[in-house]
Tab-separated table of C-alpha atoms in Angstrom:
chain	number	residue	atom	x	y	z
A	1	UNK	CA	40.200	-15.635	15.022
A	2	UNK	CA	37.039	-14.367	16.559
A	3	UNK	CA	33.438	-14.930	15.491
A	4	UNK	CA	32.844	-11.184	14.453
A	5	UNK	CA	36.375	-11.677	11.983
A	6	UNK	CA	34.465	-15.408	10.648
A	7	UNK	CA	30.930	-13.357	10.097
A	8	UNK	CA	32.713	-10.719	8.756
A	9	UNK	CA	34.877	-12.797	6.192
A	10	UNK	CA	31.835	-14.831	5.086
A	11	UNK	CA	30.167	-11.489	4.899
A	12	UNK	CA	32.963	-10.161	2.451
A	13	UNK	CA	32.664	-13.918	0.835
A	14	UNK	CA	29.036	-13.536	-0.251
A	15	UNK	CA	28.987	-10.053	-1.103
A	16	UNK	CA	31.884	-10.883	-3.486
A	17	UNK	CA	30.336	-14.218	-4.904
A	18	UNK	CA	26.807	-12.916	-5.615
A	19	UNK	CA	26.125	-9.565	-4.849
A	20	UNK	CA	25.270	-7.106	-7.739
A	21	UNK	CA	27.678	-5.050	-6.691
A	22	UNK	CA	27.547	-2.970	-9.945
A	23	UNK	CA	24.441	-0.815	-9.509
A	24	UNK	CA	24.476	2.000	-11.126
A	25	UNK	CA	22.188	5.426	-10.786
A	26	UNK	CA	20.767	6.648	-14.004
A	27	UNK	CA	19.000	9.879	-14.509
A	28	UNK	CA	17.345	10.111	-17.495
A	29	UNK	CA	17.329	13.472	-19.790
A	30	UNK	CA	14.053	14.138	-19.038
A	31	UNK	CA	14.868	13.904	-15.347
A	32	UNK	CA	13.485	10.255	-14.137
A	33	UNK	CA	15.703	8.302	-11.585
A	34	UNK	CA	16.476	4.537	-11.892
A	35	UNK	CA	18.799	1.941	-10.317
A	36	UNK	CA	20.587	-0.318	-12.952
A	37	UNK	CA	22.289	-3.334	-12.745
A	38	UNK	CA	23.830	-4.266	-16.083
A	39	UNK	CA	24.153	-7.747	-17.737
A	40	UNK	CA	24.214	-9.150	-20.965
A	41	UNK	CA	24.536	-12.797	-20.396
A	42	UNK	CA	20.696	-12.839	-21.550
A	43	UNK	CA	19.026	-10.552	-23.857
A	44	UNK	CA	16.530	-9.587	-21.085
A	45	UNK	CA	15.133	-6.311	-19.302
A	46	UNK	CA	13.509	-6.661	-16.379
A	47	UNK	CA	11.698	-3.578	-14.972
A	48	UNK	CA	10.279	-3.171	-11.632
A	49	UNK	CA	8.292	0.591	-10.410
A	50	UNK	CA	6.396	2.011	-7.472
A	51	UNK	CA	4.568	5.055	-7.383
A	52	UNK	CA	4.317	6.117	-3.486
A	53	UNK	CA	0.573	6.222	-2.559
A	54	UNK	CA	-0.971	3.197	-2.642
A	55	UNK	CA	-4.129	2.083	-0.912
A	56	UNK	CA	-3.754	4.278	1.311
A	57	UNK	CA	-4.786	6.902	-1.120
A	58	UNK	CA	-8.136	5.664	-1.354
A	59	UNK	CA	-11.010	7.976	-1.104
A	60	UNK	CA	-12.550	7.560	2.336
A	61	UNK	CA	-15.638	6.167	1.453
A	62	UNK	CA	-14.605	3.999	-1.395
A	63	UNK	CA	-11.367	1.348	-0.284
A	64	UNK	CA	-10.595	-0.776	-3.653
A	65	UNK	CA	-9.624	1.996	-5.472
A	66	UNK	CA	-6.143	1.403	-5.959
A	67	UNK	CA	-6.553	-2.441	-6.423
A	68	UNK	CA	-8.962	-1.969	-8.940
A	69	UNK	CA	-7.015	0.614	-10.852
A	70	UNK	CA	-4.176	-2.106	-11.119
A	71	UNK	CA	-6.691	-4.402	-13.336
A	72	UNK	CA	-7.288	-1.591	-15.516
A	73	UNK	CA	-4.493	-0.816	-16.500
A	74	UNK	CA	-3.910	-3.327	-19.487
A	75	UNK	CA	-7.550	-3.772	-19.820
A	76	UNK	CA	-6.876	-1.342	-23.253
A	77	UNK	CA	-5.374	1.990	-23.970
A	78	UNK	CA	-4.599	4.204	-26.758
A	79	UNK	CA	-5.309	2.239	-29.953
A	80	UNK	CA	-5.932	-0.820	-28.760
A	81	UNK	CA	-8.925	-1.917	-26.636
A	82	UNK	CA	-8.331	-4.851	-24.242
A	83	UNK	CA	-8.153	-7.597	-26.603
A	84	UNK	CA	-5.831	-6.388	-28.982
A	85	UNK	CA	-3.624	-4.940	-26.466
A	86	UNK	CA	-3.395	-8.056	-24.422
A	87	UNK	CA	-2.936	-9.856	-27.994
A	88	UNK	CA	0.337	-7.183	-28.371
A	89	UNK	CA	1.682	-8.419	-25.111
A	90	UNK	CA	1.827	-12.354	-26.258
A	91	UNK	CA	2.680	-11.978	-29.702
A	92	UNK	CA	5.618	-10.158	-28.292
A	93	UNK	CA	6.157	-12.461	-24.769
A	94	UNK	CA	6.064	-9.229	-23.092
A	95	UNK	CA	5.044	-9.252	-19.252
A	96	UNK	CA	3.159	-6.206	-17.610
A	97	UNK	CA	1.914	-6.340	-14.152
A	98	UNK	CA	-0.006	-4.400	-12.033
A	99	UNK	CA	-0.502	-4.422	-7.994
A	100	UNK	CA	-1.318	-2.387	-5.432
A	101	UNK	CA	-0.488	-2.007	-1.803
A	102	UNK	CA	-1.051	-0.495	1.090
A	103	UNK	CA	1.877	1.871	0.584
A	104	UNK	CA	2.823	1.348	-3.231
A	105	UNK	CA	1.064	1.258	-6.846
A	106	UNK	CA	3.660	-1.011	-8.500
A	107	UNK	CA	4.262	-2.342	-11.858
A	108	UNK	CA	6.736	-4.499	-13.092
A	109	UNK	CA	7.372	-5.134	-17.184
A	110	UNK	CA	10.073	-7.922	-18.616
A	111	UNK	CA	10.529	-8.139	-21.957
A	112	UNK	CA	13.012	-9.224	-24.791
A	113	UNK	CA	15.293	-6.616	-25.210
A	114	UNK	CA	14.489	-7.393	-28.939
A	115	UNK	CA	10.989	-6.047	-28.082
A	116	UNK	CA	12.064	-3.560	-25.867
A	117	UNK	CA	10.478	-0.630	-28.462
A	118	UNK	CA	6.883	-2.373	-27.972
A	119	UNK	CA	6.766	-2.488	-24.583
A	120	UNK	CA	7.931	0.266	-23.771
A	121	UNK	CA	5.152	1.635	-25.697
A	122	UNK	CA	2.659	-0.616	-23.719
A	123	UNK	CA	4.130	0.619	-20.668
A	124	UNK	CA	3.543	4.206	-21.531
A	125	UNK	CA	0.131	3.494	-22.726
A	126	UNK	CA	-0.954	1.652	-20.256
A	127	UNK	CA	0.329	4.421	-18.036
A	128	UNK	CA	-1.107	7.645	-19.794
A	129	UNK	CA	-3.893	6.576	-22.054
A	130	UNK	CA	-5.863	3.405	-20.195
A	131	UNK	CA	-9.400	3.877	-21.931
A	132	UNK	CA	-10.878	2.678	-18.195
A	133	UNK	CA	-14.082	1.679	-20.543
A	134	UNK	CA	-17.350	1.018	-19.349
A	135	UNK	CA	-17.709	-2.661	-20.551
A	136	UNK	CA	-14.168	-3.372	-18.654
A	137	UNK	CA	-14.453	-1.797	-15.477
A	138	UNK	CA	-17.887	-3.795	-15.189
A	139	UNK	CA	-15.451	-6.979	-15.892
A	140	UNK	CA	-13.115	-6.241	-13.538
A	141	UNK	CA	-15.045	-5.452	-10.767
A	142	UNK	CA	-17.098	-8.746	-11.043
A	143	UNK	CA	-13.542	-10.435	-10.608
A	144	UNK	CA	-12.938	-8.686	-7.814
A	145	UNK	CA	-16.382	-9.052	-6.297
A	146	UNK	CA	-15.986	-12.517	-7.116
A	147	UNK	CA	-13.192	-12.905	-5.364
A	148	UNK	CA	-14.526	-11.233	-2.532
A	149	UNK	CA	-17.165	-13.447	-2.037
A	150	UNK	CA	-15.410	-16.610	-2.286
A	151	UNK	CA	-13.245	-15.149	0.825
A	152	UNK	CA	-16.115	-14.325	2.961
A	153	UNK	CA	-16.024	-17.454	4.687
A	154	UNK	CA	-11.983	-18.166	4.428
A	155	UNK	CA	-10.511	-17.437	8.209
A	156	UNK	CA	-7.037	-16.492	6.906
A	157	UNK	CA	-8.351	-13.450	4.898
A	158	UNK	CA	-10.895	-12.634	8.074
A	159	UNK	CA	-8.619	-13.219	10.828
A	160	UNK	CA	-6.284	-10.454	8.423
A	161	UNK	CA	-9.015	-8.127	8.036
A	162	UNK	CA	-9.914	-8.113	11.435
A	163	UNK	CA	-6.821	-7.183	12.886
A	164	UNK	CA	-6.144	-4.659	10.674
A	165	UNK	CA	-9.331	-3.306	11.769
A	166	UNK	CA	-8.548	-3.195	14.816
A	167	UNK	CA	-4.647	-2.310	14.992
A	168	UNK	CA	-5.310	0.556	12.618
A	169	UNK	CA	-8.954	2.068	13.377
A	170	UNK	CA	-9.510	5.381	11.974
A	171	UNK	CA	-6.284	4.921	10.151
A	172	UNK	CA	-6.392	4.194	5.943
A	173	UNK	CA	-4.196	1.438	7.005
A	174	UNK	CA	-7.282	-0.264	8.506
A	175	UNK	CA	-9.251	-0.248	5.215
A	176	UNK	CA	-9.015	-3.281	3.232
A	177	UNK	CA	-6.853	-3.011	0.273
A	178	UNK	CA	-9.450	-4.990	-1.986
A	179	UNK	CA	-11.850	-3.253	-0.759
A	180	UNK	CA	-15.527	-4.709	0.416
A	181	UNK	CA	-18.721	-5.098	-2.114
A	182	UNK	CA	-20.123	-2.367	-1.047
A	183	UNK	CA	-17.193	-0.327	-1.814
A	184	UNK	CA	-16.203	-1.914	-5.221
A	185	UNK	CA	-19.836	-1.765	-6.225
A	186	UNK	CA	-19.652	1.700	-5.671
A	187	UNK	CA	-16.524	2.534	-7.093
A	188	UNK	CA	-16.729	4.680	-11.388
A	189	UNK	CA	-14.847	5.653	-13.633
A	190	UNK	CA	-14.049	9.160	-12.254
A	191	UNK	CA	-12.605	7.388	-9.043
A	192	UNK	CA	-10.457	5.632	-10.788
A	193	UNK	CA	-9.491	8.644	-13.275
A	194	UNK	CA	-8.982	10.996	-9.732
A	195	UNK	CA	-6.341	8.122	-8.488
A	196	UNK	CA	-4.514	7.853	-11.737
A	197	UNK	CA	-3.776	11.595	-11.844
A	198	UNK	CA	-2.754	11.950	-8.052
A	199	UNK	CA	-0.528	8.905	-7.652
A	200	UNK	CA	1.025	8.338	-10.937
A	201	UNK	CA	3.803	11.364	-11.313
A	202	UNK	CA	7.364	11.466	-11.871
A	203	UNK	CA	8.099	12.972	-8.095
A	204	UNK	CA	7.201	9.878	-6.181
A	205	UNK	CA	8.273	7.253	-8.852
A	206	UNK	CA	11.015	4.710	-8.294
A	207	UNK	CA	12.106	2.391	-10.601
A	208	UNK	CA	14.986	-0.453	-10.886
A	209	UNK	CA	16.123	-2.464	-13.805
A	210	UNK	CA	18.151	-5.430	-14.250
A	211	UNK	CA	19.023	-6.677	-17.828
A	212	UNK	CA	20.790	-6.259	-21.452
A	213	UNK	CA	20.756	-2.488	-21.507
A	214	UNK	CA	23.276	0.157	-20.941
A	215	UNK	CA	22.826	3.793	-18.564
A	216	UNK	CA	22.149	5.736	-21.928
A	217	UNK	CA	19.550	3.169	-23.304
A	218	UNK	CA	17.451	2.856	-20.062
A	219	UNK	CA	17.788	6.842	-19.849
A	220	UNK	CA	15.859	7.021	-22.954
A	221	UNK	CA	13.334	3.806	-21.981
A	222	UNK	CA	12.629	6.508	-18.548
A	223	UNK	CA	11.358	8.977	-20.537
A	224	UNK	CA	9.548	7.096	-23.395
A	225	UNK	CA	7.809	4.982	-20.531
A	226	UNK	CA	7.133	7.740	-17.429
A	227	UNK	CA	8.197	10.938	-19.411
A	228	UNK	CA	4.768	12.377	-19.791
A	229	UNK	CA	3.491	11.195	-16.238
A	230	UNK	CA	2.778	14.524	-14.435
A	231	UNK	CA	5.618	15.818	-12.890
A	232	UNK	CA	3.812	16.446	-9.357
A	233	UNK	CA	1.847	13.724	-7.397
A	234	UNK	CA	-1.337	14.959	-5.135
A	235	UNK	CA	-1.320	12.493	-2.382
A	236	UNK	CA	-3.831	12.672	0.944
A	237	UNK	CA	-1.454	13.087	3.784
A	238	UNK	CA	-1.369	10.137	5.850
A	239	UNK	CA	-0.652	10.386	9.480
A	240	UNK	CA	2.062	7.888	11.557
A	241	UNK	CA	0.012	5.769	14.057
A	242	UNK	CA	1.130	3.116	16.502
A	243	UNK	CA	-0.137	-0.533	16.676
A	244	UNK	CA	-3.913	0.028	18.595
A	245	UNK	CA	-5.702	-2.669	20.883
A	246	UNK	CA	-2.702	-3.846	22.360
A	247	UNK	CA	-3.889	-6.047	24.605
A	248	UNK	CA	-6.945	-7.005	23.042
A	249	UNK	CA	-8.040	-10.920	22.457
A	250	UNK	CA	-10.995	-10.750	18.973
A	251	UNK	CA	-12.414	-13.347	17.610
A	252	UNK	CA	-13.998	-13.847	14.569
A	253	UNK	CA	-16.337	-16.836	14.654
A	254	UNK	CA	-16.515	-18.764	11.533
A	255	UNK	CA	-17.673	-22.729	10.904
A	256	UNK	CA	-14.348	-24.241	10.558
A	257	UNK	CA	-12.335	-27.279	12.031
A	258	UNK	CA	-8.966	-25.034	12.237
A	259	UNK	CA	-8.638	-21.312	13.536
A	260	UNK	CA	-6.416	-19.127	12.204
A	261	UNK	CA	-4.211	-16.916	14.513
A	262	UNK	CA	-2.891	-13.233	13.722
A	263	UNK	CA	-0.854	-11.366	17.150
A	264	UNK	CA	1.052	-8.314	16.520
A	265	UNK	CA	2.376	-5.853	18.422
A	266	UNK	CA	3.751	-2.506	18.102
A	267	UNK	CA	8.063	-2.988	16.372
A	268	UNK	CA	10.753	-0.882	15.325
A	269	UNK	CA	10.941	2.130	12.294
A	270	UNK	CA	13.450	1.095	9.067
A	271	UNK	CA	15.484	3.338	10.089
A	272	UNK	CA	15.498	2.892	13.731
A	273	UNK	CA	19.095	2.131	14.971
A	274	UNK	CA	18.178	-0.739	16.253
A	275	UNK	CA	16.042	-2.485	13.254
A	276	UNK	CA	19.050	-4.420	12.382
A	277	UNK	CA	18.853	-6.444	15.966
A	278	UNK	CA	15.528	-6.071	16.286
A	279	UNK	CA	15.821	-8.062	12.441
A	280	UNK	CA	17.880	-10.869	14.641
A	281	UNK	CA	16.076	-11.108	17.126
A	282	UNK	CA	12.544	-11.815	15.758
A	283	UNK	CA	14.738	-14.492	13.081
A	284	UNK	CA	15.793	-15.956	16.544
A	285	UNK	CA	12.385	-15.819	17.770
A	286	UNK	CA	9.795	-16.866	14.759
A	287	UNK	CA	11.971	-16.264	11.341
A	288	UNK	CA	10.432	-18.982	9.478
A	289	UNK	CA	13.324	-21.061	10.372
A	290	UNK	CA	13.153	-24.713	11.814
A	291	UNK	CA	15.724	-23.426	15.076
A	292	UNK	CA	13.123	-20.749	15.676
A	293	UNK	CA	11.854	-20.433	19.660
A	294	UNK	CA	8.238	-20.617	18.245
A	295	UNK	CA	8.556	-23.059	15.827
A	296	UNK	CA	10.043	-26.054	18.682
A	297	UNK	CA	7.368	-24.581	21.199
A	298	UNK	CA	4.442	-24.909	19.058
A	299	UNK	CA	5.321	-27.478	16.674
A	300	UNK	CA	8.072	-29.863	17.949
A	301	UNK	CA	7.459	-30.181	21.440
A	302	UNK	CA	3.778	-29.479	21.546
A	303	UNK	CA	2.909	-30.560	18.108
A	304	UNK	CA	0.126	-27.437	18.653
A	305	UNK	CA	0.369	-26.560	14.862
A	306	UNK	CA	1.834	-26.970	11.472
A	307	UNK	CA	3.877	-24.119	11.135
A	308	UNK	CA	4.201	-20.870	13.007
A	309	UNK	CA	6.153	-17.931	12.295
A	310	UNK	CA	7.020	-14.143	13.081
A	311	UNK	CA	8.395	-11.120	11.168
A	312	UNK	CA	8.967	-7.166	11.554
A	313	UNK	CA	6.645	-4.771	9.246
A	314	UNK	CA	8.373	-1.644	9.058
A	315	UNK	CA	5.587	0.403	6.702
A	316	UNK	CA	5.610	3.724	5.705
A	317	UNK	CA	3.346	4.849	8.160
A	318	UNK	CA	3.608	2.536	11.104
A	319	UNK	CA	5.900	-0.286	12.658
A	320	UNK	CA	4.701	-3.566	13.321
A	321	UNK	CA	5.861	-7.086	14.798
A	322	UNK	CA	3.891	-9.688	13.559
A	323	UNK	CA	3.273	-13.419	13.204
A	324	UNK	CA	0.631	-16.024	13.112
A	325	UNK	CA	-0.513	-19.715	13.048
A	326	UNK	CA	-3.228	-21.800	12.357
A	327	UNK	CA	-4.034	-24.857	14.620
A	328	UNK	CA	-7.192	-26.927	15.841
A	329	UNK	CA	-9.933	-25.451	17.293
A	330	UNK	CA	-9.445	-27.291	20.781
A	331	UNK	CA	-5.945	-26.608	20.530
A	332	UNK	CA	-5.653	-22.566	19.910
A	333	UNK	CA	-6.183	-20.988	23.580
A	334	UNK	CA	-3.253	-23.480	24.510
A	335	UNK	CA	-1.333	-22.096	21.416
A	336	UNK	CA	-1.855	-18.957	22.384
A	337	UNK	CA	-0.119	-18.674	25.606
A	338	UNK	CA	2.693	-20.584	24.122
A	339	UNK	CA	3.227	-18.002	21.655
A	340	UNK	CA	2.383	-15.494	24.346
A	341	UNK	CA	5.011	-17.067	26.801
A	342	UNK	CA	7.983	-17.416	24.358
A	343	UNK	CA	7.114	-13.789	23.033
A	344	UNK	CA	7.314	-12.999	27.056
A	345	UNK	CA	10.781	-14.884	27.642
A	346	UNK	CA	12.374	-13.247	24.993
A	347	UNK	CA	11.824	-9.934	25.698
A	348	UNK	CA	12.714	-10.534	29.457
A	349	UNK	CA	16.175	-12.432	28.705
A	350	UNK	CA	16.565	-11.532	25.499
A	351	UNK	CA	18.856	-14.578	23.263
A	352	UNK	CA	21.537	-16.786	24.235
A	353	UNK	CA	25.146	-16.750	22.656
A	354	UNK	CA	24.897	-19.521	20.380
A	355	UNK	CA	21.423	-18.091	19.043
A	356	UNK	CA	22.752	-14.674	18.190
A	357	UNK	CA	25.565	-16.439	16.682
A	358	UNK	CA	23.538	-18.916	14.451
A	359	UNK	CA	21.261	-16.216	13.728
A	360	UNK	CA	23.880	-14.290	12.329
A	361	UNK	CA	25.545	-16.726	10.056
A	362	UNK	CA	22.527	-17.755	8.425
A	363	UNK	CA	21.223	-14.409	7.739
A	364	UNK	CA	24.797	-13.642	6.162
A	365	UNK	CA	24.986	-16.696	4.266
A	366	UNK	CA	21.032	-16.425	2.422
A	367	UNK	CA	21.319	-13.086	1.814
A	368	UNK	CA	22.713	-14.255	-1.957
A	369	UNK	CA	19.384	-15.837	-2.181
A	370	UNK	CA	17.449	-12.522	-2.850
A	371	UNK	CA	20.117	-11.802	-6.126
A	372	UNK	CA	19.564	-15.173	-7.612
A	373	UNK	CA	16.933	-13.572	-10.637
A	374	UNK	CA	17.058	-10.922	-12.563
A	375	UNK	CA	13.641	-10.424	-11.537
A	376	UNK	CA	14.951	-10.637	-7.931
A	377	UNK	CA	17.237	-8.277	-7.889
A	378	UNK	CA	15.111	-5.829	-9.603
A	379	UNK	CA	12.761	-6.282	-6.774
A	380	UNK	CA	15.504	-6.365	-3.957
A	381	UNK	CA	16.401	-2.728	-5.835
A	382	UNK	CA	13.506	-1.347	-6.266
A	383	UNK	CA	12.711	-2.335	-2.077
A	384	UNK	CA	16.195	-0.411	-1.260
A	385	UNK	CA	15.130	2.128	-2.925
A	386	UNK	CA	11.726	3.032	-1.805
A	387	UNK	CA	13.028	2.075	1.575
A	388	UNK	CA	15.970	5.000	1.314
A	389	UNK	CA	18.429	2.784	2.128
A	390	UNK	CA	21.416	3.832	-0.591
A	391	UNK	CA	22.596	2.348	-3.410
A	392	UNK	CA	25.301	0.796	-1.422
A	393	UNK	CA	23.396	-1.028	1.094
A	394	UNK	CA	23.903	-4.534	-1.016
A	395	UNK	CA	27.678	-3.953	0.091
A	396	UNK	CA	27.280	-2.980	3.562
A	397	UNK	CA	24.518	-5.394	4.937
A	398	UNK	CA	25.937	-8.447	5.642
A	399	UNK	CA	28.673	-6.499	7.246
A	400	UNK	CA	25.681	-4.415	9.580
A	401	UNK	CA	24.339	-8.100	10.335
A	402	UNK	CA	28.130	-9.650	11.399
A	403	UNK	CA	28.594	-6.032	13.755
A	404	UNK	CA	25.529	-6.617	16.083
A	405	UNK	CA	26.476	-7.362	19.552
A	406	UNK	CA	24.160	-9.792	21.727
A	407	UNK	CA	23.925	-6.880	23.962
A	408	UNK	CA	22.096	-5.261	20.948
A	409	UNK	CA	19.597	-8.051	20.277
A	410	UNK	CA	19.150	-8.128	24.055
A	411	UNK	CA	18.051	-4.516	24.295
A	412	UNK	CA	15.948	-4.547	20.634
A	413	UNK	CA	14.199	-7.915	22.118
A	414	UNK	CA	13.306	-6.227	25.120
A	415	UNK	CA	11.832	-3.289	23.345
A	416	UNK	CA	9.552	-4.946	21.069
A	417	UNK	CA	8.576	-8.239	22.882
A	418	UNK	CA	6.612	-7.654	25.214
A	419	UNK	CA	3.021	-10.279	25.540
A	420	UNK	CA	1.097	-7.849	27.625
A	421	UNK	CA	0.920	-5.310	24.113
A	422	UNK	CA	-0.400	-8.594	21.450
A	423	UNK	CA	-2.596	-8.125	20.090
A	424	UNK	CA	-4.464	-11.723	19.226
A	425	UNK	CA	-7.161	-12.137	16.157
A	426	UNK	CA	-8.413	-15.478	15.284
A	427	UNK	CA	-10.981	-16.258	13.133
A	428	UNK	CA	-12.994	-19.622	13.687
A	429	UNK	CA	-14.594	-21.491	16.089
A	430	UNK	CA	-11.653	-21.797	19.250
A	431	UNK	CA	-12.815	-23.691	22.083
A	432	UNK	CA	-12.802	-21.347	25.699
A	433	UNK	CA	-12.281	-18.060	23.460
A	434	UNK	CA	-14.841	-15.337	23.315
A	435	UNK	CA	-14.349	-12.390	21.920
């Protein structure tokens, strides 16, 4: 038997054992679109939604927008103001979330289904009707200003803002997604009223569920909860832009014993053909993994840092490897061209058998890991689905994993590894670094 038949059984294996194979496509009267996977072993519903547009749909002028919008939400609407509705959420257990990021305005609700009539009517409150009152936008904002200032001096959050300023200049992706004080001071009522009305519509909604309801029962929960949404969303087009200041060393000086390190570099679309090795590859290279090249490097052989890791960002608008570490301040520059030097080998040789192999089998065999929730799967869904990857994908991606060749990782490796394009950001005070 060969390896790709023993990948592809264990692929078939896992798909069988956990996968919720059973998802369903339900299109509600009133025309909303939702994946479904049904199960009654628990009386649950858990919901999880994106509207497309997130941050980046901030005015100009005014980044926070969208973040700040997500604490309004439940901060009263309709009949109740923000006490009594958050008082109609625990006397019912119901939980309604709010988030924003740079590409999404998510929810996510979970409920009962023996409550499922009051929160679906929360839901479509919150959704249509948030008062966005004086006295709570005032509260909000001083959490968020508060928050702001407590991570004025923290190097993980500056190191991240940094190279976002710099990888994405110009770009909406370069605006922080909290904002700044300036902005969030700045930021009324109308702004958030402006957002609401462009981003939250029918047309760029997505939603998946997981729980104790059938196709016709979540048909009618679409339109009860996003049925009077506008049907048409108004969002600012936002233009595709590559990874910028490749090549560029910053550094963010801040009075700390430990620097934190962000390097990225431009990576590979979603739906590039070769995401799927490029995927293997970086696992090979800095997955998180204890067999990673970066994490023996750095931490077993060197001892440089704690912990060390890489990943592919494939947004909406842009295409990013990235990966980062914290370490002593004496000890960064040499981390650094470790991290440079393994990014270096690996795009020149690309991986060895037994890596590829590995690789493989362990991204088969954890992929039941992201299906082991309701709440999981809802998100795993709701991911597929904003990502356009079909509603089979569950089914077919252990068995896209098992049919990558090493020639494949070889050639994806050697496309997006290359040291000469990092772009380095760290934010402390690293001994022999200027920037």
């Amino acid at each position: 038997m060969t390896m790709t038949d023993t990948l592809d059984r264990a692929a078939a294996g896992a798909d069988r054992k956990k996968s919720p194979a059973s998802v369903q496509v339900v299109a509600s009267p009133g025309g909303v679109h939702a994946w479904l996977v049904e199960e009654h072993a628990v009386p649950l519903l858990a919901l999880e939604f994106a509207f497309v547009g997130g941050a980046s749909q901030d005015p100009a002028g005014r980044p926070g927008v969208a973040n700040m919008l997500s604490g309004m939400l439940d901060e009263g609407a309709g009949p109740y103001d923000s006490d009594a509705f958050q008082t109609q959420l625990a006397d019912h257990a119901i939980e309604l979330r709010f988030s924003a990021d740079r590409d999404t305005f998510r929810g996510s609700l979970k409920t009962l289904v023996s409550h499922l009539p009051k929160a679906v009517e929360l839901l479509r409150l919150a959704l249509n009707e948030a008062r966005l009152e004086p006295e709570a936008i005032a509260r909000v904002r001083g959490q968020i200003e508060a928050g702001l200032r407590h991570d004025a001096s923290n190097p993980d959050v500056l190191a991240m803002r940094a190279f976002n300023e710099t990888a994405f200049a110009g770009h909406p992706y370069g605006r922080p997604v909290r904002g700044s004080l300036d902005s969030v001071a700045a930021i009324n009522r109308d702004d958030l009223s402006a957002f609401r009305a462009g981003v939250l519509a029918r047309d760029n909604l997505h939603v998946a569920a997981v729980g104790a309801v059938n196709a016709d029962v979540l048909g009618a929960l679409l339109d009860d909860a996003f049925g009077d949404l506008p049907q048409a969303s108004d969002l600012t087009q936002v233009a595709q832009i590559e990874l910028q200041g490749q090549g560029v060393r910053r550094v963010v000086e801040v009075e700390t014993p430990q620097s934190v390190v962000r390097f990225g570099a431009p990576g590979v679309a979603r739906h590039d053909p070769d995401y799927m090795a490029a995927h293997i590859a970086n696992h090979i290279l800095g997955g998180g993994v204890f067999s990673a090249r970066l994490f023996r490097e750095v931490r077993e052989k060197r001892g440089l840092a704690y912990g060390v890791s890489s990943a592919l960002y494939p947004m909406r608008h842009a295409a990013m490897f990235f990966g980062g570490t914290a370490t002593k301040n004496e000890r960064v520059a040499e981390s650094i061209e470790v991290i440079s030097a393994e990014i270096a080998r690996m795009g020149a040789e690309g991986p060895d058998e037994d890596e590829v192999r590995l690789a493989k089998q362990y991204l088969i065999g954890s992929y039941a890991l992201h299906f082991d929730t309701s709440s999981k799967i809802a998100g795993q869904l709701l991911h597929l689905s904003l990502e356009k990857m079909g509603v089979d994908y569950i089914d077919r991606r252990n068995h896209l994993v098992a049919s990558v060749t090493r020639e494949d990782v070889r050639r994806a490796a050697a496309r997006i590894f290359d040291a000469s394009k990092l772009l380095v950001v760290t934010a402390g005070k690293p001994v022999g670094l200027t920037g």
